[in-house]
PDB file of C-alpha atoms and ligand atoms in Angstrom:
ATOM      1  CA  UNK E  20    -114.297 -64.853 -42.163  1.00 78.00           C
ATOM      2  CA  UNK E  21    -112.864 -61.220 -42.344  1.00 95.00           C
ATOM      3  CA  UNK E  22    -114.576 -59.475 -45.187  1.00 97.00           C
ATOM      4  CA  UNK E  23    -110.890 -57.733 -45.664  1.00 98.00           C
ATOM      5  CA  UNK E  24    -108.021 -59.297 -44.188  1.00 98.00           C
ATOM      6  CA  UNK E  25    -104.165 -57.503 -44.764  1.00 98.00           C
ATOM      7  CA  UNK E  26    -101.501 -59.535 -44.097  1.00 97.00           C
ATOM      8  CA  UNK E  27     -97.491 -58.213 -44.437  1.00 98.00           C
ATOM      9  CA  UNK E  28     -98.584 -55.724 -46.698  1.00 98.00           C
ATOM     10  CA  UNK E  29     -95.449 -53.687 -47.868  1.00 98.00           C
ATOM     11  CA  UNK E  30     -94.950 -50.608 -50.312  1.00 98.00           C
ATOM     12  CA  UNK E  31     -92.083 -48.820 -51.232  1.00 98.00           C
ATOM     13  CA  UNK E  32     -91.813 -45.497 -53.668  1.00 96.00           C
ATOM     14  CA  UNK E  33     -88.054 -46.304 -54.853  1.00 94.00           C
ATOM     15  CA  UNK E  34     -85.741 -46.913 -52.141  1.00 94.00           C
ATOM     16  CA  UNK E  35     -88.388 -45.577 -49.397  1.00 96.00           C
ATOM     17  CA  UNK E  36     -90.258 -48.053 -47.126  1.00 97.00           C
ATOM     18  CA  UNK E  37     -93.545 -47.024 -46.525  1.00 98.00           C
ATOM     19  CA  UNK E  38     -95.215 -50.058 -45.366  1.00 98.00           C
ATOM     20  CA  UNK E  39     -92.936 -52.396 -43.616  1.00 98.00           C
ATOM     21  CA  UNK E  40     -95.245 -55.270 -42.943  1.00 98.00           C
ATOM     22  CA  UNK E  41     -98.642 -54.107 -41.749  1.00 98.00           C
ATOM     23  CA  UNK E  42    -101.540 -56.795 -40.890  1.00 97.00           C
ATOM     24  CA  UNK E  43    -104.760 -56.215 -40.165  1.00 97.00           C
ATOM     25  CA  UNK E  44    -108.493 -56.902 -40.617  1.00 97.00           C
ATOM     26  CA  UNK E  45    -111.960 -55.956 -40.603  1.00 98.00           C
ATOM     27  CA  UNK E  46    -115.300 -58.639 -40.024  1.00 98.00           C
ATOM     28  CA  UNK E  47    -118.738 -58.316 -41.388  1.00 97.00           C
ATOM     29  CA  UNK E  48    -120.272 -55.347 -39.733  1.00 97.00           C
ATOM     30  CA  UNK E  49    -117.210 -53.721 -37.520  1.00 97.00           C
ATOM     31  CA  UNK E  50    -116.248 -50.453 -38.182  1.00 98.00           C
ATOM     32  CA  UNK E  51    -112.342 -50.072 -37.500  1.00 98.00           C
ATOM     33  CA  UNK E  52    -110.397 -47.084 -37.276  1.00 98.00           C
ATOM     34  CA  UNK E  53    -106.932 -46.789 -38.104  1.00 98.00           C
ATOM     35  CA  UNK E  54    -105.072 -43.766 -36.170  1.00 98.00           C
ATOM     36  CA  UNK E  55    -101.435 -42.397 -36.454  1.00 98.00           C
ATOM     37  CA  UNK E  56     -99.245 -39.645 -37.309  1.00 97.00           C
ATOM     38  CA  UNK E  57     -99.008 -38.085 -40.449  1.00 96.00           C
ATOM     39  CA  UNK E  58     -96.567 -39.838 -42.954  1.00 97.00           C
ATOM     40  CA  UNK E  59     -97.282 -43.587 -41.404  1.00 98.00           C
ATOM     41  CA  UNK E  60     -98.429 -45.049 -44.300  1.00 98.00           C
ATOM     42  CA  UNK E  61    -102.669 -44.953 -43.516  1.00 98.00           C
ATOM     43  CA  UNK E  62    -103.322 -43.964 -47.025  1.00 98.00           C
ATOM     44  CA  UNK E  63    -101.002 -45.487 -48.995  1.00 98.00           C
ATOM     45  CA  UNK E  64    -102.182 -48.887 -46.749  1.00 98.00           C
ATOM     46  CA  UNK E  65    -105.860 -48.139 -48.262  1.00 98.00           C
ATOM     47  CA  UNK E  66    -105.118 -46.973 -51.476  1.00 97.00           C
ATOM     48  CA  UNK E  67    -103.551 -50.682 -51.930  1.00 97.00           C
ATOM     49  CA  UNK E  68    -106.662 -52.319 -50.768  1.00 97.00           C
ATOM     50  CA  UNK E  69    -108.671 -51.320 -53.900  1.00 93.00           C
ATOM     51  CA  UNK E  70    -105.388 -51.065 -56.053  1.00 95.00           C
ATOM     52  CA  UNK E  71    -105.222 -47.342 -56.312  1.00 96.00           C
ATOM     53  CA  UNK E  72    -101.475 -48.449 -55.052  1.00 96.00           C
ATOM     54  CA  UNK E  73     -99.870 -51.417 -56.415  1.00 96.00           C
ATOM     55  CA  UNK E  74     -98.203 -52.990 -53.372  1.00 97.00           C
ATOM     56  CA  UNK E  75     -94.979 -54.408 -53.409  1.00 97.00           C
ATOM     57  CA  UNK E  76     -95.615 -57.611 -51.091  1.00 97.00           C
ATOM     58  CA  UNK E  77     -97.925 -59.107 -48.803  1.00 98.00           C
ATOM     59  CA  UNK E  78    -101.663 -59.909 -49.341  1.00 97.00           C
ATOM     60  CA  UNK E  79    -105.002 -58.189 -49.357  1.00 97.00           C
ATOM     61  CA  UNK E  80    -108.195 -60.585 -49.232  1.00 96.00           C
ATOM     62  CA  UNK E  81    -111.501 -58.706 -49.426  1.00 95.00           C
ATOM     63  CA  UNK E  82    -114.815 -61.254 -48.877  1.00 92.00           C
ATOM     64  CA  UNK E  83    -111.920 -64.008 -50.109  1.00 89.00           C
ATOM     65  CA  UNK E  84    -110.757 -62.769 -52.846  1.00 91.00           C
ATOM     66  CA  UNK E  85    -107.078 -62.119 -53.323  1.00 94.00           C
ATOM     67  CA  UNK E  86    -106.837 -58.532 -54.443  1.00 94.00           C
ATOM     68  CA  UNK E  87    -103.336 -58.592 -55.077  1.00 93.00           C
ATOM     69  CA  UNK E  88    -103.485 -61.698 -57.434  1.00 91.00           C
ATOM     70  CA  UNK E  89    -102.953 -61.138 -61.454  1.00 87.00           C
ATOM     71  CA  UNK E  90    -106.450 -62.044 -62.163  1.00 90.00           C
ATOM     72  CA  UNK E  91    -108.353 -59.494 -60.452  1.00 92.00           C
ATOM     73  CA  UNK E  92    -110.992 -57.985 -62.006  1.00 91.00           C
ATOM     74  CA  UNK E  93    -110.668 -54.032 -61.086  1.00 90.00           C
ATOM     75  CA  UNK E  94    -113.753 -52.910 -61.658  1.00 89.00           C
ATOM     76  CA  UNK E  95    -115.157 -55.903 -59.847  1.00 90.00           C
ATOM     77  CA  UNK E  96    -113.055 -54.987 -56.710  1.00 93.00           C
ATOM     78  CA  UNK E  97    -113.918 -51.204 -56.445  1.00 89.00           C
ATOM     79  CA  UNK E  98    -117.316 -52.287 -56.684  1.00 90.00           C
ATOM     80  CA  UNK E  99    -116.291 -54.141 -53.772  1.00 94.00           C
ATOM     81  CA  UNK E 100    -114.639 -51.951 -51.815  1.00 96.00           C
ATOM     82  CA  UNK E 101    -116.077 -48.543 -51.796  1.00 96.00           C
ATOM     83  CA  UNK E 102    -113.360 -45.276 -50.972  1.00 97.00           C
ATOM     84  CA  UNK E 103    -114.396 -42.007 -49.345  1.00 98.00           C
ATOM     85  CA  UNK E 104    -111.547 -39.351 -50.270  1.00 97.00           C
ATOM     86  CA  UNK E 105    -110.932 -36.593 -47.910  1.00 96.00           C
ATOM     87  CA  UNK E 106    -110.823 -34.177 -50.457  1.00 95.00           C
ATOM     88  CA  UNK E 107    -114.246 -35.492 -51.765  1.00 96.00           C
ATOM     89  CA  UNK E 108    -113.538 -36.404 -55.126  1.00 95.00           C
ATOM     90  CA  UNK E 109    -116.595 -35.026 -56.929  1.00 97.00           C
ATOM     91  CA  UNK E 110    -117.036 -34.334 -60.242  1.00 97.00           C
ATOM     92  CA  UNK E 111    -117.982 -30.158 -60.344  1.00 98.00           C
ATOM     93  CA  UNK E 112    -119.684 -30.712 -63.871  1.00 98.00           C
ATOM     94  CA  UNK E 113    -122.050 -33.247 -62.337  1.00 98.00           C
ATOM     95  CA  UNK E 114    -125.058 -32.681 -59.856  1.00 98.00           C
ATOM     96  CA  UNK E 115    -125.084 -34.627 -56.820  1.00 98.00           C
ATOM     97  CA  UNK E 116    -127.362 -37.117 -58.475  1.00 98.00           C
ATOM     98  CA  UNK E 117    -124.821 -38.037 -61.285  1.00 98.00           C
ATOM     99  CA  UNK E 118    -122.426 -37.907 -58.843  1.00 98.00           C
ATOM    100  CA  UNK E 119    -123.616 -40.836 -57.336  1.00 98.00           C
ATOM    101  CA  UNK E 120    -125.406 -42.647 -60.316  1.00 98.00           C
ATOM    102  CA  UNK E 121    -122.418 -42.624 -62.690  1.00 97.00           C
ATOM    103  CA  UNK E 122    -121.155 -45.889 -61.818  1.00 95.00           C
ATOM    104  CA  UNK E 123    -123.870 -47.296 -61.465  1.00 96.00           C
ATOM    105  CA  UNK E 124    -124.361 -46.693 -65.017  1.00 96.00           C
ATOM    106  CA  UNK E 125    -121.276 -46.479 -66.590  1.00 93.00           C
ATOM    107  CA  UNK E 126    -119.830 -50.282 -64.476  1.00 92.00           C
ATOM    108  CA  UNK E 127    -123.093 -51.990 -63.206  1.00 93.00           C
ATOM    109  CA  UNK E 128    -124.327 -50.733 -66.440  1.00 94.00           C
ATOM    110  CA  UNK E 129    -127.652 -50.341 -65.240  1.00 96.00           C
ATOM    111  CA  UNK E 130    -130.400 -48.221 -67.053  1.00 97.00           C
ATOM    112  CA  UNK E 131    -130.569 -44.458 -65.838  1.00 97.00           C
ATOM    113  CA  UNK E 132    -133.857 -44.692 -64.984  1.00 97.00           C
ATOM    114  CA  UNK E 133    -133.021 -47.847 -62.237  1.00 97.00           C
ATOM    115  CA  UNK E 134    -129.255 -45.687 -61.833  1.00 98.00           C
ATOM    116  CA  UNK E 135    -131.194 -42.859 -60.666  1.00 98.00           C
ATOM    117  CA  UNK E 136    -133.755 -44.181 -58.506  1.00 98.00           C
ATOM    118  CA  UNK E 137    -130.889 -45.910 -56.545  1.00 98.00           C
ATOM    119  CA  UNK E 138    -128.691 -42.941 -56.260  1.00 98.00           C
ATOM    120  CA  UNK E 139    -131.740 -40.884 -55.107  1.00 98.00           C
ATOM    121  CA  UNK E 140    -132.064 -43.965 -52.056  1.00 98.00           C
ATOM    122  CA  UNK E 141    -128.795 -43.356 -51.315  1.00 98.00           C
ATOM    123  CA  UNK E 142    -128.842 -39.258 -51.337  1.00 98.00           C
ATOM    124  CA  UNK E 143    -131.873 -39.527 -48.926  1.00 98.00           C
ATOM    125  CA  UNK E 144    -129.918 -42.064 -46.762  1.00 97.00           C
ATOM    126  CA  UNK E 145    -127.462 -39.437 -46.265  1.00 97.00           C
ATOM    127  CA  UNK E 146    -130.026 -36.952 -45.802  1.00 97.00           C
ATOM    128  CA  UNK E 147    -129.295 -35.342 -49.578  1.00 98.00           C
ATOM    129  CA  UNK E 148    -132.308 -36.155 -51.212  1.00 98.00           C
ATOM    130  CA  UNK E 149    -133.468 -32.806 -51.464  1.00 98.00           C
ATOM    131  CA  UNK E 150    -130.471 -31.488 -53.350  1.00 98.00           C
ATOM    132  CA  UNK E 151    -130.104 -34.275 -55.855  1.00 98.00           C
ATOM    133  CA  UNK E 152    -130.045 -31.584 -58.792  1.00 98.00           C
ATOM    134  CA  UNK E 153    -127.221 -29.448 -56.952  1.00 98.00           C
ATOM    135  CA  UNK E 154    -123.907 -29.076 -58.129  1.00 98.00           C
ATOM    136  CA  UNK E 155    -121.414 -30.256 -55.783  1.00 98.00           C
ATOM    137  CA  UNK E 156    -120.525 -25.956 -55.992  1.00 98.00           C
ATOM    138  CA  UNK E 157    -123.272 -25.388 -55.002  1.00 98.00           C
ATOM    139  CA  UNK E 158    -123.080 -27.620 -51.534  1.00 98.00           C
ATOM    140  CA  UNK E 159    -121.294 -27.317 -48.278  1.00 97.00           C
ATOM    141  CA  UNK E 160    -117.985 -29.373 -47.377  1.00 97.00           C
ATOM    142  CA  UNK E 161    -119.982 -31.428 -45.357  1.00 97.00           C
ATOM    143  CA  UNK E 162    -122.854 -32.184 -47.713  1.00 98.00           C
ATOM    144  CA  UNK E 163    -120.530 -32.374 -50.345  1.00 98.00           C
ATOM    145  CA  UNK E 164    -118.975 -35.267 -48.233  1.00 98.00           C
ATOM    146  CA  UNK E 165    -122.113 -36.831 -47.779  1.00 98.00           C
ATOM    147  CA  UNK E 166    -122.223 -36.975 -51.426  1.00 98.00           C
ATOM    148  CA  UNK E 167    -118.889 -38.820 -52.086  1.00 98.00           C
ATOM    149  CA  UNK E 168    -120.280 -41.500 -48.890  1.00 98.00           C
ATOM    150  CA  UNK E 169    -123.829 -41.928 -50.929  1.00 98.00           C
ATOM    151  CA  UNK E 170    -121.389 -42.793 -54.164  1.00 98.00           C
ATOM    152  CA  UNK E 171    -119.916 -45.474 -51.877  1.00 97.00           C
ATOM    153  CA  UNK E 172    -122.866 -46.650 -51.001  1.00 97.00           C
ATOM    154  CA  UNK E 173    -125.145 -46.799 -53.203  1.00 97.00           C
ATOM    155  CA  UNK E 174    -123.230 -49.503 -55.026  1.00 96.00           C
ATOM    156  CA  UNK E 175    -123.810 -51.685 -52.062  1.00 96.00           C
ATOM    157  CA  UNK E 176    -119.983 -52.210 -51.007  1.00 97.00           C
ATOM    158  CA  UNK E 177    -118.733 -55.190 -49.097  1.00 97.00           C
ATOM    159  CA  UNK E 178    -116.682 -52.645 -47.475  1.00 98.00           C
ATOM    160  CA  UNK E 179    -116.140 -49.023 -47.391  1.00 98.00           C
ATOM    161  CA  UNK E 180    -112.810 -46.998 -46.621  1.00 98.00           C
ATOM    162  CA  UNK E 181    -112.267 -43.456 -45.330  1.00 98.00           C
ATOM    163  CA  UNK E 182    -109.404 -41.662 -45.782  1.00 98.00           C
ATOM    164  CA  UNK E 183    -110.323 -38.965 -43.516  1.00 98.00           C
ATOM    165  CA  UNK E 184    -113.304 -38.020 -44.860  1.00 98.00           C
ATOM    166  CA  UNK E 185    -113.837 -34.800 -41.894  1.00 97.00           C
ATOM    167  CA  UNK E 186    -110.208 -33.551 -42.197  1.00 96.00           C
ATOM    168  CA  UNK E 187    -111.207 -30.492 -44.906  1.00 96.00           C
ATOM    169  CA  UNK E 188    -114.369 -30.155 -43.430  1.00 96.00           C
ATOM    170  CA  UNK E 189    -114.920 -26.623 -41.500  1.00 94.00           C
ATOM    171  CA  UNK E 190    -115.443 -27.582 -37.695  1.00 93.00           C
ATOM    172  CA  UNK E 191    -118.898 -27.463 -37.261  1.00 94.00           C
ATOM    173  CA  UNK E 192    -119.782 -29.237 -40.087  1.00 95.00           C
ATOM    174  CA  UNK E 193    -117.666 -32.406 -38.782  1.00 97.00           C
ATOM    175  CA  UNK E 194    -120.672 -34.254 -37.048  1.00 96.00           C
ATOM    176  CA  UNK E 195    -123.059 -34.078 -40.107  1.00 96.00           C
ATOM    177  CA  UNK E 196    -120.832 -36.518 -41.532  1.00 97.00           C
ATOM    178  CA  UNK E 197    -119.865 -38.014 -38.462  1.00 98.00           C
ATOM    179  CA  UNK E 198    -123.286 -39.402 -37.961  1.00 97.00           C
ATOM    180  CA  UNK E 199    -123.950 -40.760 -41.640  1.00 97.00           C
ATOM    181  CA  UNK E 200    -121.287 -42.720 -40.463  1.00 98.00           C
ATOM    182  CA  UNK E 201    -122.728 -43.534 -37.259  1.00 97.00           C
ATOM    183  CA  UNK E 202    -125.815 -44.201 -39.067  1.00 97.00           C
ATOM    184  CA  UNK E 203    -124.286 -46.782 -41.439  1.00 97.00           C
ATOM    185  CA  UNK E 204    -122.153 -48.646 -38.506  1.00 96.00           C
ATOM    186  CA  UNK E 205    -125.485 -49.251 -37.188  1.00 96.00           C
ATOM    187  CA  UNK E 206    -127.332 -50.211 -40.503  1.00 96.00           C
ATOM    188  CA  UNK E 207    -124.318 -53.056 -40.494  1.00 96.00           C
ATOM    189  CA  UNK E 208    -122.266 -51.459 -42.910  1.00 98.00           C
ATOM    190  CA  UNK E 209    -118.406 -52.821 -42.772  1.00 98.00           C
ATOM    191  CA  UNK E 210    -116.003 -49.639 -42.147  1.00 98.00           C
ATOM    192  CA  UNK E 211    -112.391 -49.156 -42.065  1.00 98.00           C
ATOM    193  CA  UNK E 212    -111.986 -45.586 -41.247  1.00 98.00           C
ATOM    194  CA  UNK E 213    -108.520 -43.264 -41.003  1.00 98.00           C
ATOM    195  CA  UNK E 214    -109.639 -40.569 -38.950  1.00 97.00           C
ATOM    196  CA  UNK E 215    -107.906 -37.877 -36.337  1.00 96.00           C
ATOM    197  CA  UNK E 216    -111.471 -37.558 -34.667  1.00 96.00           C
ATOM    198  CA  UNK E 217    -110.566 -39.279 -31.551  1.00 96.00           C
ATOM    199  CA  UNK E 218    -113.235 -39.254 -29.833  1.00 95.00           C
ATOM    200  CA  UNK E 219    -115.244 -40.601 -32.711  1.00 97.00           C
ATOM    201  CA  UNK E 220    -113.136 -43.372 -32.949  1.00 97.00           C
ATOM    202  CA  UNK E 221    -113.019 -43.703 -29.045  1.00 97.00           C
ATOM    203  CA  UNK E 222    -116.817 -43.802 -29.087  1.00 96.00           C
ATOM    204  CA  UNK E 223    -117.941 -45.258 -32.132  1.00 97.00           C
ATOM    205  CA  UNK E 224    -114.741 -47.908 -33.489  1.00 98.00           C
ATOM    206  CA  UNK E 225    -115.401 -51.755 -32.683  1.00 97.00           C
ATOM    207  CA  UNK E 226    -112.005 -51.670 -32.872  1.00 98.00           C
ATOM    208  CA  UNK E 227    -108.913 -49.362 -33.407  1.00 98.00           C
ATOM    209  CA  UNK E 228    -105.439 -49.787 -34.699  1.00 98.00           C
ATOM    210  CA  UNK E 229    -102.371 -47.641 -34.389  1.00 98.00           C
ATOM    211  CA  UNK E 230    -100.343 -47.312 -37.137  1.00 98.00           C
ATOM    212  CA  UNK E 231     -96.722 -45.670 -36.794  1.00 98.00           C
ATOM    213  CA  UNK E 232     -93.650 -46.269 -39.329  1.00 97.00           C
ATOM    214  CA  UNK E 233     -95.544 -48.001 -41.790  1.00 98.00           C
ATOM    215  CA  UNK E 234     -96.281 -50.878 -39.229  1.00 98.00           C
ATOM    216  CA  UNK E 235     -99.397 -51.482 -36.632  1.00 98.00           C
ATOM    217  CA  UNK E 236     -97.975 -50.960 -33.702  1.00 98.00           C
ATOM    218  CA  UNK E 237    -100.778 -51.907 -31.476  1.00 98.00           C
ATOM    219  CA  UNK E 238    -104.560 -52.491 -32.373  1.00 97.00           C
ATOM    220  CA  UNK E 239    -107.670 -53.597 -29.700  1.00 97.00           C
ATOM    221  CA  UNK E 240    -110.748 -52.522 -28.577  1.00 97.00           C
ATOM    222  CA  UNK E 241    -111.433 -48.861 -28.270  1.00 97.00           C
ATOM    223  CA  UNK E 242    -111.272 -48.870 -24.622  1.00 96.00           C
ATOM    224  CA  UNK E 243    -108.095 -51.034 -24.601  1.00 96.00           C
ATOM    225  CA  UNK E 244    -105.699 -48.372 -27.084  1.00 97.00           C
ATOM    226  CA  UNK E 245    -107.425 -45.248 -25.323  1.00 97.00           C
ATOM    227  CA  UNK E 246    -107.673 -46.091 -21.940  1.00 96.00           C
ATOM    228  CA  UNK E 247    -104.780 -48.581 -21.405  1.00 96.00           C
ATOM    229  CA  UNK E 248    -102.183 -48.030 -24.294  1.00 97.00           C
ATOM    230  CA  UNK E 249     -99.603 -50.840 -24.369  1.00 97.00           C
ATOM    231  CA  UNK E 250     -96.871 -49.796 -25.948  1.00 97.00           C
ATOM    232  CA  UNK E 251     -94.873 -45.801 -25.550  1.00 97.00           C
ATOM    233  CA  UNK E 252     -95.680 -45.007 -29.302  1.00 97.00           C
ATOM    234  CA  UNK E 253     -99.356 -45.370 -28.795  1.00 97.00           C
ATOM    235  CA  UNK E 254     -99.160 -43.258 -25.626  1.00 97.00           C
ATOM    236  CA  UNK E 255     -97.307 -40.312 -27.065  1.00 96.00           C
ATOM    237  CA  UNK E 256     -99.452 -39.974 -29.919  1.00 97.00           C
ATOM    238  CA  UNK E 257    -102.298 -40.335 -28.097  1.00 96.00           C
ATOM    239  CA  UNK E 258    -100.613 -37.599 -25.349  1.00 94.00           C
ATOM    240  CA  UNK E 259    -100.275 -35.074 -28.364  1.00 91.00           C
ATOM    241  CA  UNK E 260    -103.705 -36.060 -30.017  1.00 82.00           C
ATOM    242  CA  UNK E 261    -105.968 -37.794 -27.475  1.00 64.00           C
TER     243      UNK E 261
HETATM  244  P1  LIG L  20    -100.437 -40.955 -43.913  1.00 83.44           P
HETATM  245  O1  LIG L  20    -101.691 -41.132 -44.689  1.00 83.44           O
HETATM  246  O2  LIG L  20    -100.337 -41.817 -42.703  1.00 83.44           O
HETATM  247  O3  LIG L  20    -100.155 -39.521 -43.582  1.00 83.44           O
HETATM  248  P2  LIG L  20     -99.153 -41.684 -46.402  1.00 83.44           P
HETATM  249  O4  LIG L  20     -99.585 -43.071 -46.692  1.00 83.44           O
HETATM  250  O5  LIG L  20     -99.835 -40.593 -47.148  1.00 83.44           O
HETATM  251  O6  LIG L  20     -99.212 -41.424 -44.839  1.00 83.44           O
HETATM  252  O7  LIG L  20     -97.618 -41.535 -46.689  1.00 83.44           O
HETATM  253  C1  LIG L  20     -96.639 -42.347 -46.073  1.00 83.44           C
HETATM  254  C2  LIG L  20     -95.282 -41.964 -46.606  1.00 83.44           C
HETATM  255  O8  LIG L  20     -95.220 -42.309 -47.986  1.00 83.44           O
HETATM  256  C3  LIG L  20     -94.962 -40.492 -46.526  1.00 83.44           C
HETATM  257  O9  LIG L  20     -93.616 -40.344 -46.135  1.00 83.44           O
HETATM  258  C4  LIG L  20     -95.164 -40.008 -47.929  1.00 83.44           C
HETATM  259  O10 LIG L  20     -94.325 -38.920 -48.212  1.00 83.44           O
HETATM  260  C5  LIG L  20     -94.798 -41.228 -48.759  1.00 83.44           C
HETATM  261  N1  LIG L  20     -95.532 -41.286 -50.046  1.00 83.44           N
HETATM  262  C6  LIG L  20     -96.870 -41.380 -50.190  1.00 83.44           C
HETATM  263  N2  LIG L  20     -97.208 -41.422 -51.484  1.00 83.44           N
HETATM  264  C7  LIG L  20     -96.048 -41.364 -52.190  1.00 83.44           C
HETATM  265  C8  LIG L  20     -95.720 -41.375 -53.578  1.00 83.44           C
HETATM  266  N3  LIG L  20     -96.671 -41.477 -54.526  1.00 83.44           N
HETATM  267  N4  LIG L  20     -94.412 -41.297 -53.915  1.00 83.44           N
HETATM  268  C9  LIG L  20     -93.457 -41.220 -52.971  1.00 83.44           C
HETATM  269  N5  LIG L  20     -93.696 -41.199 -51.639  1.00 83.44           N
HETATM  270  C10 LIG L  20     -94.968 -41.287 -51.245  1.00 83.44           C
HETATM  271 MG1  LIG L  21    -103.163 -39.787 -45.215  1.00 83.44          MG
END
């Protein structure tokens, strides 16, 4: 069974289309990324998977549950389904530690001293452990980023989305990150990933899916979209991109 599973998810802002249909899904343990020009609908199609977007048709199952039904329990879901932002989302007033241990306080209402020791695991998985008292200020772009994936984390997602988590990042701090994600595809973590590092996605995605339009155009194995590219969308981006 998929552990998410999207199927003719739509959205519209007004009169404006921006998903037109889209299916797709992730099993236990892939790590799928989603590639595409700008304005095709990537985020908004993640943002509805933990309900940061309300959609306006279709379904999202995530480990069987219907996210989209009236009865789901939010903080349940984003529990769930962790998010990486690319703009990091960190809270400046908070070290890196409370960063990662507020929800595990404040929803899995856990004590702080058993919050704390598991944000610490998670800080050293990402190889932050020694700057668990710094302010995210304080931190590169690309540790700060590790910070936001250690708050995904270390409340033990089913499934964790990227919204491309390297595109603020200065250029040479893109791999850091890169490889904590690396390092979790191979620790069995379940990724869907939006990401314009191509040859990350060439090298590293089980699987990868073109959007365009607000629709998948074409999805497969990374060798299949980037080597043999089906249909003329796919091969102009990936002409312009690639
Ligand atoms: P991508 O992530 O692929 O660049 P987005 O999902 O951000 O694409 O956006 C898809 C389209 O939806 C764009 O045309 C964008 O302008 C529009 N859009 C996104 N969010 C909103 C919103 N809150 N209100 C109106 N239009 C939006
Ligand atoms: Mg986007």
């Amino acid at each position: 069974m998929p552990i998410l599973e999207i199927s003719g998810l739509r959205k519209s802002y007004g009169s404006t289309e921006v998903l037109r249909g889209v299916d797709l899904h992730v099993n236990a343990g892939e790590l799928v990324c989603v590639i595409g020009p700008s304005g095709s609908g990537k985020s908004t199609m993640l943002r509805c998977c933990n309900l940061l977007e309300t959609p306006s048709g279709g379904r999202i199952f995530a480990n069987g549950h219907d996210v989209t039904s009236a009865m789901v329990d939010i903080n349940r879901l984003r529990q769930d389904i962790g998010m990486v932002f690319q703009q990091f989302n960190l809270y400046p007033h908070l070290t890196a530690l409370d960063n990662v241990s507020l929800a595990l306080r404040k929803v899995q209402r856990r004590t702080n001293a058993e919050a704390e020791a598991l944000a610490q695991a998670a800080l050293e998985q990402v190889g932050l452990g020694a700057k668990a008292r710094s302010f995210p200020a304080e931190l590169s772009g690309g540790q700060q980023q590790r910070v936001g994936i250690a708050r995904a984390v270390a409340l033990k997602p089913h499934v964790i989305l990227f919204d491309e988590p390297t595109s603020a990042l200065d250029p040479e701090l893109v791999e850091d990150v890169l490889n904590v994600m690396r390092d979790l595809r191979q620790r069995g973590m379940t990724m869907l990933v939006v990401t314009h590092e191509m040859a990350f996605a060439h090298a590293a995605a089980d699987r990868v899916v073109f959007m365009d339009g607000g629709v998948v155009v074409e999805q497969g194995t990374a060798a299949d979209v980037f080597e043999n590219p089906r249909e003329t969308r796919t091969q102009s981006f990936l002409a312009r991109y690639g």
